[in-house]
PDB file of C-alpha atoms in Angstrom:
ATOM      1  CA  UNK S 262      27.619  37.586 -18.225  1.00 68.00           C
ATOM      2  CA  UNK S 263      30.601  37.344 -20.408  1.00 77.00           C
ATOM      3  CA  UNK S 264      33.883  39.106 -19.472  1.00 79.00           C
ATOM      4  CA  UNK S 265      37.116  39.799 -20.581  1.00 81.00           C
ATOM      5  CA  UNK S 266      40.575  38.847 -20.758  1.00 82.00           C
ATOM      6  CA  UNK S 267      41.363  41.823 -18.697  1.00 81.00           C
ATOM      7  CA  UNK S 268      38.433  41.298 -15.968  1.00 82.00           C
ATOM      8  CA  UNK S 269      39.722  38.019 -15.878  1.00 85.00           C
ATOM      9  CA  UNK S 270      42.888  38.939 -15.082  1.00 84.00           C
ATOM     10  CA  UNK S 271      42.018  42.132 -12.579  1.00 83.00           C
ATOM     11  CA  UNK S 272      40.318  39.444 -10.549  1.00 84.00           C
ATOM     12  CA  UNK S 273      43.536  37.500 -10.669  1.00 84.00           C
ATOM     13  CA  UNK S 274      45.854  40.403  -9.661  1.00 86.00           C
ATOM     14  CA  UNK S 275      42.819  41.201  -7.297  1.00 87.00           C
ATOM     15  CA  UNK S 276      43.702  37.693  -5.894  1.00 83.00           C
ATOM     16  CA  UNK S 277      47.275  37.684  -5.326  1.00 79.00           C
ATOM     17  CA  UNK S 278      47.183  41.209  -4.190  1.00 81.00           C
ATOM     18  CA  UNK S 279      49.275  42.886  -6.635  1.00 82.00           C
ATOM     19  CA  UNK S 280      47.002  45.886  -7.319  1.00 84.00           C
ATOM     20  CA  UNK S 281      47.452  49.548  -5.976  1.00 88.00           C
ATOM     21  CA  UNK S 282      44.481  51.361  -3.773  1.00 88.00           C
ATOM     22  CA  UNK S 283      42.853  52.444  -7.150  1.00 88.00           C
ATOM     23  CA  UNK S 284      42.622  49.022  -8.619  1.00 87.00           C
ATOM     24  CA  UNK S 285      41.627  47.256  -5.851  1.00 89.00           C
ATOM     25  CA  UNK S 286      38.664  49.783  -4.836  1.00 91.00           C
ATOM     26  CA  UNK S 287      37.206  49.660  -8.405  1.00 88.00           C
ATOM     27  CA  UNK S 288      37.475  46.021  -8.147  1.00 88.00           C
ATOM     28  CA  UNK S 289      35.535  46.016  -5.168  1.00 91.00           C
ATOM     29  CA  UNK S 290      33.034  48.206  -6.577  1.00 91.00           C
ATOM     30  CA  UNK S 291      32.216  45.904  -9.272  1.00 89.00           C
ATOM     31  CA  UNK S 292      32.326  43.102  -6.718  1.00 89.00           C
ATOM     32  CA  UNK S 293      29.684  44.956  -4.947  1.00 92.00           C
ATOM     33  CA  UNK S 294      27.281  45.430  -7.997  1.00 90.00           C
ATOM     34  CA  UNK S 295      27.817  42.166  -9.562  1.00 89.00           C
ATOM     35  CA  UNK S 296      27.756  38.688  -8.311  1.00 89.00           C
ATOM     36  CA  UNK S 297      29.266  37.139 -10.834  1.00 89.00           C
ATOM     37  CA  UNK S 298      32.496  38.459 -10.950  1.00 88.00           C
ATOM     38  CA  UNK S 299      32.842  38.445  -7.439  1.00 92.00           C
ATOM     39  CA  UNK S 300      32.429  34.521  -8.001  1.00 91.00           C
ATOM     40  CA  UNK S 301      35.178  35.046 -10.629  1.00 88.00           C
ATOM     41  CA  UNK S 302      37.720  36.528  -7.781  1.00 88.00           C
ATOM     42  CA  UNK S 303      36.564  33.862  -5.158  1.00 89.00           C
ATOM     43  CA  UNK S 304      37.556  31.563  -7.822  1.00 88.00           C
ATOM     44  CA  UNK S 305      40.948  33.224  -8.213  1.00 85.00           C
ATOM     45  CA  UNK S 306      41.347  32.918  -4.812  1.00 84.00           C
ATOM     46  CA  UNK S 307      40.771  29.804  -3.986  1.00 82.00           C
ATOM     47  CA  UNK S 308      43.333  28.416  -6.677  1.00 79.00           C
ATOM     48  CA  UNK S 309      46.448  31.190  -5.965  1.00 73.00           C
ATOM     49  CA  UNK S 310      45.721  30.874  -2.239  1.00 68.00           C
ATOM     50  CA  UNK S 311      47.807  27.596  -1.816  1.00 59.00           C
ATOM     51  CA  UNK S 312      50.227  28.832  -3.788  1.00 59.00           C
ATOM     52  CA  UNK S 313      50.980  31.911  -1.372  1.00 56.00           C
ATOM     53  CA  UNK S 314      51.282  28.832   1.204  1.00 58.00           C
ATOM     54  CA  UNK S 315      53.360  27.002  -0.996  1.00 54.00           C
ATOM     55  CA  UNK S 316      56.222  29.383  -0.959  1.00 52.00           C
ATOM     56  CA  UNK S 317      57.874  32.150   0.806  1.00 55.00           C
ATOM     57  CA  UNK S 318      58.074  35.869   0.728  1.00 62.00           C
ATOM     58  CA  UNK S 319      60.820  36.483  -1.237  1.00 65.00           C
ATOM     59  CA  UNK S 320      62.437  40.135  -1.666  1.00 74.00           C
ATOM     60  CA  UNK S 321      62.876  40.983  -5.022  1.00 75.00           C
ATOM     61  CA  UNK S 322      66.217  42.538  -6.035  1.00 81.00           C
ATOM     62  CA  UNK S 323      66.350  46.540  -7.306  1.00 81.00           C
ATOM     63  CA  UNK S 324      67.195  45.526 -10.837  1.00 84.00           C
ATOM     64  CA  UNK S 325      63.567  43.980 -11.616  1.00 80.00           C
ATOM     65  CA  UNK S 326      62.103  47.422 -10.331  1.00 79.00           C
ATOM     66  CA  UNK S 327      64.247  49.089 -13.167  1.00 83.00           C
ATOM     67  CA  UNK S 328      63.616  46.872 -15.634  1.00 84.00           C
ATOM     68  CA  UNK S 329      59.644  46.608 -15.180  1.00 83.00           C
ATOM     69  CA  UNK S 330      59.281  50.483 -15.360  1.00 81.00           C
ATOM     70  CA  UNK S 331      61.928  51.108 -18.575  1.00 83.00           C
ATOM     71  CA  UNK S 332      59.597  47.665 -20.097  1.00 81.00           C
ATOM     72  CA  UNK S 333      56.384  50.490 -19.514  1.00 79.00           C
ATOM     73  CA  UNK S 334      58.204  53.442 -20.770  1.00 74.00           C
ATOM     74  CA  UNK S 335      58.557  51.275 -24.213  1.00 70.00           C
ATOM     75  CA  UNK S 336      55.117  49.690 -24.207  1.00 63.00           C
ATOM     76  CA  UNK S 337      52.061  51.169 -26.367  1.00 61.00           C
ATOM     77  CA  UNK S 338      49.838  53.261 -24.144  1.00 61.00           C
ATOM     78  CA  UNK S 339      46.776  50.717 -22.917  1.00 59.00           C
ATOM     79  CA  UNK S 340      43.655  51.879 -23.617  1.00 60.00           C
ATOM     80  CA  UNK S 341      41.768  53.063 -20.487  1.00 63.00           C
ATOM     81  CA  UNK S 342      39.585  50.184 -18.582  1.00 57.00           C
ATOM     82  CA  UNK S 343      36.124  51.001 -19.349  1.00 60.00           C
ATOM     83  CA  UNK S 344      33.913  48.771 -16.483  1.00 59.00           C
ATOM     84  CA  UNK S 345      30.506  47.519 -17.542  1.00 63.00           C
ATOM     85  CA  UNK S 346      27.253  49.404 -16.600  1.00 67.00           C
ATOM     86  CA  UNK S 347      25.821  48.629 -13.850  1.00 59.00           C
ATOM     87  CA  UNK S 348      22.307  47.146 -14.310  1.00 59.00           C
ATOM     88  CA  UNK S 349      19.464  49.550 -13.007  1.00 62.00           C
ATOM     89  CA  UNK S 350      17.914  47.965 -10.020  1.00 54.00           C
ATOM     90  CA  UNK S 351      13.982  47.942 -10.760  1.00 56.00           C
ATOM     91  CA  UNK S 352      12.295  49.269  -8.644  1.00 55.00           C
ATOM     92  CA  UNK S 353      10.311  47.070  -5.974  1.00 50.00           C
ATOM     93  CA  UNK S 354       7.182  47.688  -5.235  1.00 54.00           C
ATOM     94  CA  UNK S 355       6.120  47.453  -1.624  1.00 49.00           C
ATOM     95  CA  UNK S 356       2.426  46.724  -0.764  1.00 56.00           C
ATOM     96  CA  UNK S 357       1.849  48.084   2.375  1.00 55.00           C
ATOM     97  CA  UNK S 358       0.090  45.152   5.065  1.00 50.00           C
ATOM     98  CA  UNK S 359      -3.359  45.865   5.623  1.00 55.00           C
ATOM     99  CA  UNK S 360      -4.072  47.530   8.743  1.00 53.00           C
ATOM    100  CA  UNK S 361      -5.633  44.639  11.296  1.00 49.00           C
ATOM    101  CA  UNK S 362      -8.204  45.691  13.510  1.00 54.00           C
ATOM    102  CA  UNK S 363      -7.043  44.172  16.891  1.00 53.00           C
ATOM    103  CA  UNK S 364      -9.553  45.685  19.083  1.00 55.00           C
ATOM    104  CA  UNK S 365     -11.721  42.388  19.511  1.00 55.00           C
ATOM    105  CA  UNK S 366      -8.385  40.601  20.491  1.00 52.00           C
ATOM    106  CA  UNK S 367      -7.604  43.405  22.943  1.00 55.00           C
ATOM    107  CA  UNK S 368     -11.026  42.996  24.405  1.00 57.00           C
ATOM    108  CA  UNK S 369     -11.271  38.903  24.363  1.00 57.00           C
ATOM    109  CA  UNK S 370      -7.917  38.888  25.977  1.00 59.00           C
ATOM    110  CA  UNK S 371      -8.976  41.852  28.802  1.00 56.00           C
ATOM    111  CA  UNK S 372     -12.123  39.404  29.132  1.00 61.00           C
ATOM    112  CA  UNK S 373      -9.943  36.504  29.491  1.00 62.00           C
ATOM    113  CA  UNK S 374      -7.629  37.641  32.225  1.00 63.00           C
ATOM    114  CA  UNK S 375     -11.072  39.446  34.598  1.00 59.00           C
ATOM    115  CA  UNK S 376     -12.706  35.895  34.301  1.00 67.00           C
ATOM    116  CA  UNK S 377      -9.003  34.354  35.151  1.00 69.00           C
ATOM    117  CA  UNK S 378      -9.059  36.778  38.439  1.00 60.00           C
ATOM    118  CA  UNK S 379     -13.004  36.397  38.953  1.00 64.00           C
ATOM    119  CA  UNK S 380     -11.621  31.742  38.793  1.00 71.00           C
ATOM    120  CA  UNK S 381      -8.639  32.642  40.981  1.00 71.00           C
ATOM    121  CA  UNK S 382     -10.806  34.160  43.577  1.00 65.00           C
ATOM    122  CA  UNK S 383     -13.636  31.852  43.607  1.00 70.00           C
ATOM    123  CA  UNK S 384     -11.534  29.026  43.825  1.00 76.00           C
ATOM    124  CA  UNK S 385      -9.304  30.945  46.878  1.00 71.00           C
ATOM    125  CA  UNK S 386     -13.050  31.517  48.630  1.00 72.00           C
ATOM    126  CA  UNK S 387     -13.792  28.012  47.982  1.00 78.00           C
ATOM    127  CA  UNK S 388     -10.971  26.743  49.237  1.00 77.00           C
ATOM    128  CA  UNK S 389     -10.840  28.808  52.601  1.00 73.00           C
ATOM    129  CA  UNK S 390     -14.383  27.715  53.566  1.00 75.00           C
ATOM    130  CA  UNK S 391     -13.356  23.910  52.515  1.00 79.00           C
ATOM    131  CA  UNK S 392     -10.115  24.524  55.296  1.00 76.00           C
ATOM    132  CA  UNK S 393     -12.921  26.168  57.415  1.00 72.00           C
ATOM    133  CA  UNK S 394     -15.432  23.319  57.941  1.00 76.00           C
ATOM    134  CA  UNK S 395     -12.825  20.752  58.288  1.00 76.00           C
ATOM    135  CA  UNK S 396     -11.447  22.756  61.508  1.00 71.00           C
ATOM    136  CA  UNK S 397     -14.952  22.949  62.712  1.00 70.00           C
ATOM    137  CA  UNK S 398     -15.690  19.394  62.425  1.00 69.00           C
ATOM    138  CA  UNK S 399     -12.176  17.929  63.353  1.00 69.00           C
ATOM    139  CA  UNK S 400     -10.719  20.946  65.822  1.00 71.00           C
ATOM    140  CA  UNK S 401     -13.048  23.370  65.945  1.00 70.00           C
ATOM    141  CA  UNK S 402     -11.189  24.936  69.198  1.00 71.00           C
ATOM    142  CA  UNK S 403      -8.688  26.554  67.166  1.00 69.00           C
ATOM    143  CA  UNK S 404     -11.761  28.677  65.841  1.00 64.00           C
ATOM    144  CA  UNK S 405     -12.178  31.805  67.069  1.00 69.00           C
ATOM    145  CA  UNK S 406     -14.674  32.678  69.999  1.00 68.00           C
ATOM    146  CA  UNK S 407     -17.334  33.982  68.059  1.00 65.00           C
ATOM    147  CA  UNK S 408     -17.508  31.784  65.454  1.00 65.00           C
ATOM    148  CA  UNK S 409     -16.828  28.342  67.411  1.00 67.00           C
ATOM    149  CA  UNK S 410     -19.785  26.183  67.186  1.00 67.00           C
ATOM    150  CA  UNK S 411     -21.528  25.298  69.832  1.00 71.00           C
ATOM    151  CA  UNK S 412     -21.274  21.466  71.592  1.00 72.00           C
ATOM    152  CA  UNK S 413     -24.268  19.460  70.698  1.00 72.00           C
ATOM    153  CA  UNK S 414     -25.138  16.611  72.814  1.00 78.00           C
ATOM    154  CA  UNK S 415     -27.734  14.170  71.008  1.00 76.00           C
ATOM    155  CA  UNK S 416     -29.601  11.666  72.516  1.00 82.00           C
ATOM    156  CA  UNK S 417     -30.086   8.606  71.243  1.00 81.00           C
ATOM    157  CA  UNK S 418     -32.196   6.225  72.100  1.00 81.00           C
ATOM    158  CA  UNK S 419     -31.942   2.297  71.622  1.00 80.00           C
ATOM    159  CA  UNK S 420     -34.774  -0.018  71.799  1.00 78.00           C
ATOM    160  CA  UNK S 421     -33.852  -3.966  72.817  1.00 74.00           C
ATOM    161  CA  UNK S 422     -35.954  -5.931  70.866  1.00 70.00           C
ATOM    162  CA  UNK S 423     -38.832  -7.292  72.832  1.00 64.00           C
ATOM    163  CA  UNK S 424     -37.717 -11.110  73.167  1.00 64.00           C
ATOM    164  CA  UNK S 425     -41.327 -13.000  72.571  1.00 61.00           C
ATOM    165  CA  UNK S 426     -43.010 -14.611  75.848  1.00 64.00           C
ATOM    166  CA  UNK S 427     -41.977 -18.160  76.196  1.00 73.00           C
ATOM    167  CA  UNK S 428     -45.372 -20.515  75.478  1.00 78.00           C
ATOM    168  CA  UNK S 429     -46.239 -23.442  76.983  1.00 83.00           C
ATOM    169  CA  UNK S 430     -44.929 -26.473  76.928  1.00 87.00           C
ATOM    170  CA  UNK S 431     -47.017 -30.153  77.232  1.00 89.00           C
ATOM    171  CA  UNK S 432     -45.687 -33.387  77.604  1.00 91.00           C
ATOM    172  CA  UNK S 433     -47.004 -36.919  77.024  1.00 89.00           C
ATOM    173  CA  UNK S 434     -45.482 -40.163  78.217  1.00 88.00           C
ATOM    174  CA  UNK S 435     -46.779 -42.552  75.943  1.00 88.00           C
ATOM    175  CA  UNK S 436     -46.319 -46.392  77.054  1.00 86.00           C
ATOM    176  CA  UNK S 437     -48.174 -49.625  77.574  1.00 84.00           C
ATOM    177  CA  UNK S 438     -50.238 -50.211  80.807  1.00 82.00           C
ATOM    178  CA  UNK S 439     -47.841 -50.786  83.980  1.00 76.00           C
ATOM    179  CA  UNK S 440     -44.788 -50.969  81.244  1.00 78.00           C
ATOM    180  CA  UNK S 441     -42.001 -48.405  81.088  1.00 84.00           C
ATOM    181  CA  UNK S 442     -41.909 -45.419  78.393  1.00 88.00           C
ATOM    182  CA  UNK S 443     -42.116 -45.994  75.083  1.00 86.00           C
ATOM    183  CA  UNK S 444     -42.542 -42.778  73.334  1.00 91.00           C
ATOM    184  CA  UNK S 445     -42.572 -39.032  74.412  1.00 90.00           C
ATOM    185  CA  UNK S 446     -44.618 -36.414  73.112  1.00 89.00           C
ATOM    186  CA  UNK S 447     -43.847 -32.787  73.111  1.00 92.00           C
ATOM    187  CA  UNK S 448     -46.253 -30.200  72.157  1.00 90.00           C
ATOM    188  CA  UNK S 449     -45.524 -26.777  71.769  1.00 87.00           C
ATOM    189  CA  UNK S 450     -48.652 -24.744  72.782  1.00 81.00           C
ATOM    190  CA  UNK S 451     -48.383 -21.602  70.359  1.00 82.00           C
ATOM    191  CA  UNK S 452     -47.425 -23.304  67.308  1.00 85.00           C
ATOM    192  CA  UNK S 453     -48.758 -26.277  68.428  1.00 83.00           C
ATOM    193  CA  UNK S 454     -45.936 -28.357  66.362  1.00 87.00           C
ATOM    194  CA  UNK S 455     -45.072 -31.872  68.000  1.00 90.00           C
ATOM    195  CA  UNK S 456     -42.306 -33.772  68.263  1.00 91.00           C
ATOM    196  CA  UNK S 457     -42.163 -37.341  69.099  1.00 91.00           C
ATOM    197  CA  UNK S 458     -38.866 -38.634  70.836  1.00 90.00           C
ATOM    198  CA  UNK S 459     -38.336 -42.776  70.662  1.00 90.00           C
ATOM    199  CA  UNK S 460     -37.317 -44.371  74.061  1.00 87.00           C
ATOM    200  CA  UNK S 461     -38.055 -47.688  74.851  1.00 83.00           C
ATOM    201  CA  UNK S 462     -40.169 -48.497  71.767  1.00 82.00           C
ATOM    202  CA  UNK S 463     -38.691 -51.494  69.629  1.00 82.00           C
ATOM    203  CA  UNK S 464     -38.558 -52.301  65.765  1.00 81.00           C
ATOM    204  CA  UNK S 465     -41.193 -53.954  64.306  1.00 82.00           C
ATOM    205  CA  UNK S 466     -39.569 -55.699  61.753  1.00 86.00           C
ATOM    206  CA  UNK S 467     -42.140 -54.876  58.432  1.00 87.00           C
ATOM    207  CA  UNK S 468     -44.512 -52.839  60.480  1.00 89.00           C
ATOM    208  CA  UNK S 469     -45.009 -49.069  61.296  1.00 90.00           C
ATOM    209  CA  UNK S 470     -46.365 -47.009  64.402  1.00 91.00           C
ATOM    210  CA  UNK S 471     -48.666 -44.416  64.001  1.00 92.00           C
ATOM    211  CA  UNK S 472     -50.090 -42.008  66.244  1.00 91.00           C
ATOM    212  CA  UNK S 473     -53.288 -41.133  66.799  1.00 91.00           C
ATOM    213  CA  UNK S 474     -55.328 -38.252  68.402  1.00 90.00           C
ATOM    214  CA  UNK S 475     -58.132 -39.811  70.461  1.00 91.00           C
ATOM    215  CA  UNK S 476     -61.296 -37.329  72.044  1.00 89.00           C
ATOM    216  CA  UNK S 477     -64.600 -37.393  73.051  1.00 88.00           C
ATOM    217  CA  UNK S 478     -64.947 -34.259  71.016  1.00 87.00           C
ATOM    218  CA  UNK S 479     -64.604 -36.161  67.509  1.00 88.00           C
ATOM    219  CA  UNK S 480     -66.063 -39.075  65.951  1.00 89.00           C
ATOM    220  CA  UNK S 481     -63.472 -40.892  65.546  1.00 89.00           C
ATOM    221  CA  UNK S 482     -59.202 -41.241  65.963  1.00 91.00           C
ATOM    222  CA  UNK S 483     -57.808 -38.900  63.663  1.00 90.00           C
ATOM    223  CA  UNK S 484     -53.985 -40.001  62.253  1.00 91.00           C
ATOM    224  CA  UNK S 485     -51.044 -37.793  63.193  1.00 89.00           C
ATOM    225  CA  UNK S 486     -49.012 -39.942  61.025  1.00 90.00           C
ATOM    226  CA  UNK S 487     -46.265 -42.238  61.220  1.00 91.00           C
ATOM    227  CA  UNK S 488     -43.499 -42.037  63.420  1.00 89.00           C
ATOM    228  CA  UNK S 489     -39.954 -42.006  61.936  1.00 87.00           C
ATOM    229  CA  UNK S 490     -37.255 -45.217  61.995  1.00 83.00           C
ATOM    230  CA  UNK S 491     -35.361 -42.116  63.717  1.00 85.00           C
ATOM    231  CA  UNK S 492     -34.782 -40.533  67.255  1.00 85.00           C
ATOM    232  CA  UNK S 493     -37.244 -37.719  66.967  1.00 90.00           C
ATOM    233  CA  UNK S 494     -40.360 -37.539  64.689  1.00 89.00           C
ATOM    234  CA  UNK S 495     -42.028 -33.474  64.144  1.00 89.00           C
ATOM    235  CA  UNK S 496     -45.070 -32.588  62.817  1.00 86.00           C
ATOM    236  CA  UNK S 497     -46.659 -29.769  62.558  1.00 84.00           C
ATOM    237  CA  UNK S 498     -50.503 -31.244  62.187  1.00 82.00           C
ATOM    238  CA  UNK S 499     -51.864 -29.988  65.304  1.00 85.00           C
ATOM    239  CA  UNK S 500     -52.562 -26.967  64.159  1.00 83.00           C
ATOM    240  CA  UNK S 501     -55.743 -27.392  62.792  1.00 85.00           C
ATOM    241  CA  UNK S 502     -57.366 -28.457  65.734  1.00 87.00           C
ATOM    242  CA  UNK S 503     -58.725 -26.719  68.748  1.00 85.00           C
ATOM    243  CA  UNK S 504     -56.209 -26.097  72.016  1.00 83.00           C
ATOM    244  CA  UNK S 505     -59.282 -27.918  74.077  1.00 85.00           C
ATOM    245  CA  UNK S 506     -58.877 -30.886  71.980  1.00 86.00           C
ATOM    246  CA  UNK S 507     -55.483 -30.674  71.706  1.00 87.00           C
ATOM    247  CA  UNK S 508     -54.861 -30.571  75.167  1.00 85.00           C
ATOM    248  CA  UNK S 509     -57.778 -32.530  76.418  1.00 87.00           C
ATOM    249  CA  UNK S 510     -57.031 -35.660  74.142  1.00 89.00           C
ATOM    250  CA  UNK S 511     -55.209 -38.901  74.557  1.00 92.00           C
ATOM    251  CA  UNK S 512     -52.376 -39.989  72.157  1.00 92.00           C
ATOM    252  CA  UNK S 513     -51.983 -43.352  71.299  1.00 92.00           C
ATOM    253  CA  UNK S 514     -50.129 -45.649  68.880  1.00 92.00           C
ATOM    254  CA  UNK S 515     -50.773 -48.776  67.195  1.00 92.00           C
ATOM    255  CA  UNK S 516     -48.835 -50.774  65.566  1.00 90.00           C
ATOM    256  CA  UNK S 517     -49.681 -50.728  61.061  1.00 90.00           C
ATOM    257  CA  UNK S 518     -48.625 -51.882  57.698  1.00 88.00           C
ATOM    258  CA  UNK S 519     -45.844 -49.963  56.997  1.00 89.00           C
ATOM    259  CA  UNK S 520     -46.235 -46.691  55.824  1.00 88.00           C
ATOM    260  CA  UNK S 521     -49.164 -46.292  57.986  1.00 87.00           C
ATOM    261  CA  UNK S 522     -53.099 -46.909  57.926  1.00 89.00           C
ATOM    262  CA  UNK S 523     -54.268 -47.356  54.356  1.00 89.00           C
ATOM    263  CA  UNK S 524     -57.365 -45.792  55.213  1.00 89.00           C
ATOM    264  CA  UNK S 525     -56.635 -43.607  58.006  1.00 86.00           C
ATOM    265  CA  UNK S 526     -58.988 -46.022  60.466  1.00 89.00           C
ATOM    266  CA  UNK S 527     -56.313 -47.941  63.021  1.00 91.00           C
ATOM    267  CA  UNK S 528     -56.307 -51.519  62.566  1.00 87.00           C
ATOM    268  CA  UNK S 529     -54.717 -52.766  66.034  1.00 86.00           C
ATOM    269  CA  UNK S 530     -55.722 -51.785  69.459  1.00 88.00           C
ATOM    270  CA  UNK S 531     -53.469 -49.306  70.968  1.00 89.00           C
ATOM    271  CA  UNK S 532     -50.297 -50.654  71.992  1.00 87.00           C
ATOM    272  CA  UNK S 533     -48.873 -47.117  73.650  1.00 90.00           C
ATOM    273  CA  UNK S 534     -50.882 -44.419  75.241  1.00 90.00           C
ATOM    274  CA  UNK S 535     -50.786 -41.044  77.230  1.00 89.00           C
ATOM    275  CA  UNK S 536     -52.387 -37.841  77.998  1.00 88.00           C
ATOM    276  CA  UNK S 537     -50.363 -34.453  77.570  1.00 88.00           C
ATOM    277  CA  UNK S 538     -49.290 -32.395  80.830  1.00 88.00           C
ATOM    278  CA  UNK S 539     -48.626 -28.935  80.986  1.00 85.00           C
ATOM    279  CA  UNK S 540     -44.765 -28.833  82.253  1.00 81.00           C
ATOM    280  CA  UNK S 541     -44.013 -25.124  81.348  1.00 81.00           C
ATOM    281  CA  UNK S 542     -46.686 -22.263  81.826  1.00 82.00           C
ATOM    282  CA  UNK S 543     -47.390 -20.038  79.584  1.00 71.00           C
ATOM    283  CA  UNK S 544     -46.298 -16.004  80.486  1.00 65.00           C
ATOM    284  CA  UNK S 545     -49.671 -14.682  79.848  1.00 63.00           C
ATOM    285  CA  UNK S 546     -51.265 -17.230  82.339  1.00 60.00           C
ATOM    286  CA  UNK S 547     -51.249 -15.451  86.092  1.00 57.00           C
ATOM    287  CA  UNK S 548     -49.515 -16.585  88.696  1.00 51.00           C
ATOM    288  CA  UNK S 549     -51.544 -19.281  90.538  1.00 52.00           C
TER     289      UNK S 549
END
């Protein structure tokens, strides 16, 4: 908006403060209606206001008084101030906010806090019977009377494990006629395994010893194999034959290529020999 030389300068006055009541309300009337001439004044102020700091109040002497009114009593009359309309304000329109229906909130959140209670509880209960068992099981004598549980004694029973009945034992000392033990035989007489245990018996230097089952029951020696370069020889052969045989049969070794009889048929006369003995009963057997 464009303004005058006289709204110009009513802003100024209006800045310095040299304006009577009048002035200064209808400047701050238009002020109020119009934004851009109160930017005019702000303006005005901001460029006297460090000139008011600038300077002093100084006290005018009485002659200016008399000479400013006898200037006005010889000026033209000024034509009266005639302020700009004010702009109508148009009217604004208000729409009114639709009207919500909150009833389906007001019922989720009534929902919400009865299932927060209904949790609450639950979880109380739940708790209480958690704080319950563990007295029962750890202290239950700070339960009361009527609801203490009862001691329970449980037996137990423990079953040893039956330890299995020894068997017996036989025991063959297997050396030359008149001569001092060469070999002993062990045989076990429920598994009927053997084990062969060297004693006096020397190295053959390229040759092998072999033992051999002799009885009147078979047709012939039958090979138990060859007995090891080392302390103690097992087998486990016996097994196939009959405890009357087994027990009723003399043992005997000969002396073979090594690695044994080619054709399981000795090929030396017996050069070692013995029949088993029984040296530990069996626990079924009765007491004789």
């Amino acid at each position: 908006m464009t303004y005058s030389e006289d709204h110009i300068a009513l802003a100024a006055e209006y800045a310095l403060g040299t304006l009577d009541a009048d002035e200064r309300a209808q400047v701050e009337t238009m002020m109020a209606i119009d934004r851009d001439f109160t930017a005019i004044v702000q303006a005005w102020e901001f460029r006297l206001g460090v000139l008011n700091q600038m300077v002093g109040s100084v006290e005018p002497r009485p002659i200016v008084w008399e000479n400013i009114k006898a200037a006005i009593e010889h000026s033209e009359p000024q034509a009266p101030l005639v302020l700009p309309e004010a702009a109508p304000v148009a009217s604004v329109a208000v729409e009114q906010a639709p009207v919500v229906d909150n009833s389906n909130v007001i019922q989720l959140s009534n929902r919400f806090r009865r299932w927060r209670s209904i949790a609450m509880t639950a979880s109380a209960i739940a708790a209480a019977l958690v704080a319950m068992l563990a007295i029962e099981v750890y202290q239950p004598a700070l339960l009361p009377e009527g609801i203490r549980p009862k001691p329970r004694t449980q037996v137990v029973e423990v079953k040893t494990p039956s330890t299995a009945a020894p068997s017996a034992q036989y025991v063959a000392v297997l050396q030359a006629q008149g001569g001092s033990p060469a070999f002993i035989l062990t045989v076990d007489g429920a598994t009927r395994n053997f084990t062969v245990r060297r004693v006096g018996a020397a190295a053959e230097p390229g040759k092998s010893y072999e033992l051999w089952l002799i009885s009147d029951k078979l047709p012939r020696p039958r090979s138990l194999g060859v007995i090891g370069g080392g302390d103690f020889t097992t087998r486990a052969v016996l097994a196939s034959y009959d405890s009357d045989v087994v027990n009723g049969a003399t043992y005997a070794v000969t002396i073979e290529q090594p690695g044994g009889s080619p054709d399981g048929n000795p090929h030396s006369a017996p050069v070692y020999a013995g029949k088993l003995i029984e040296t530990v009963p069996s626990a079924s057997q009765p007491p004789r």
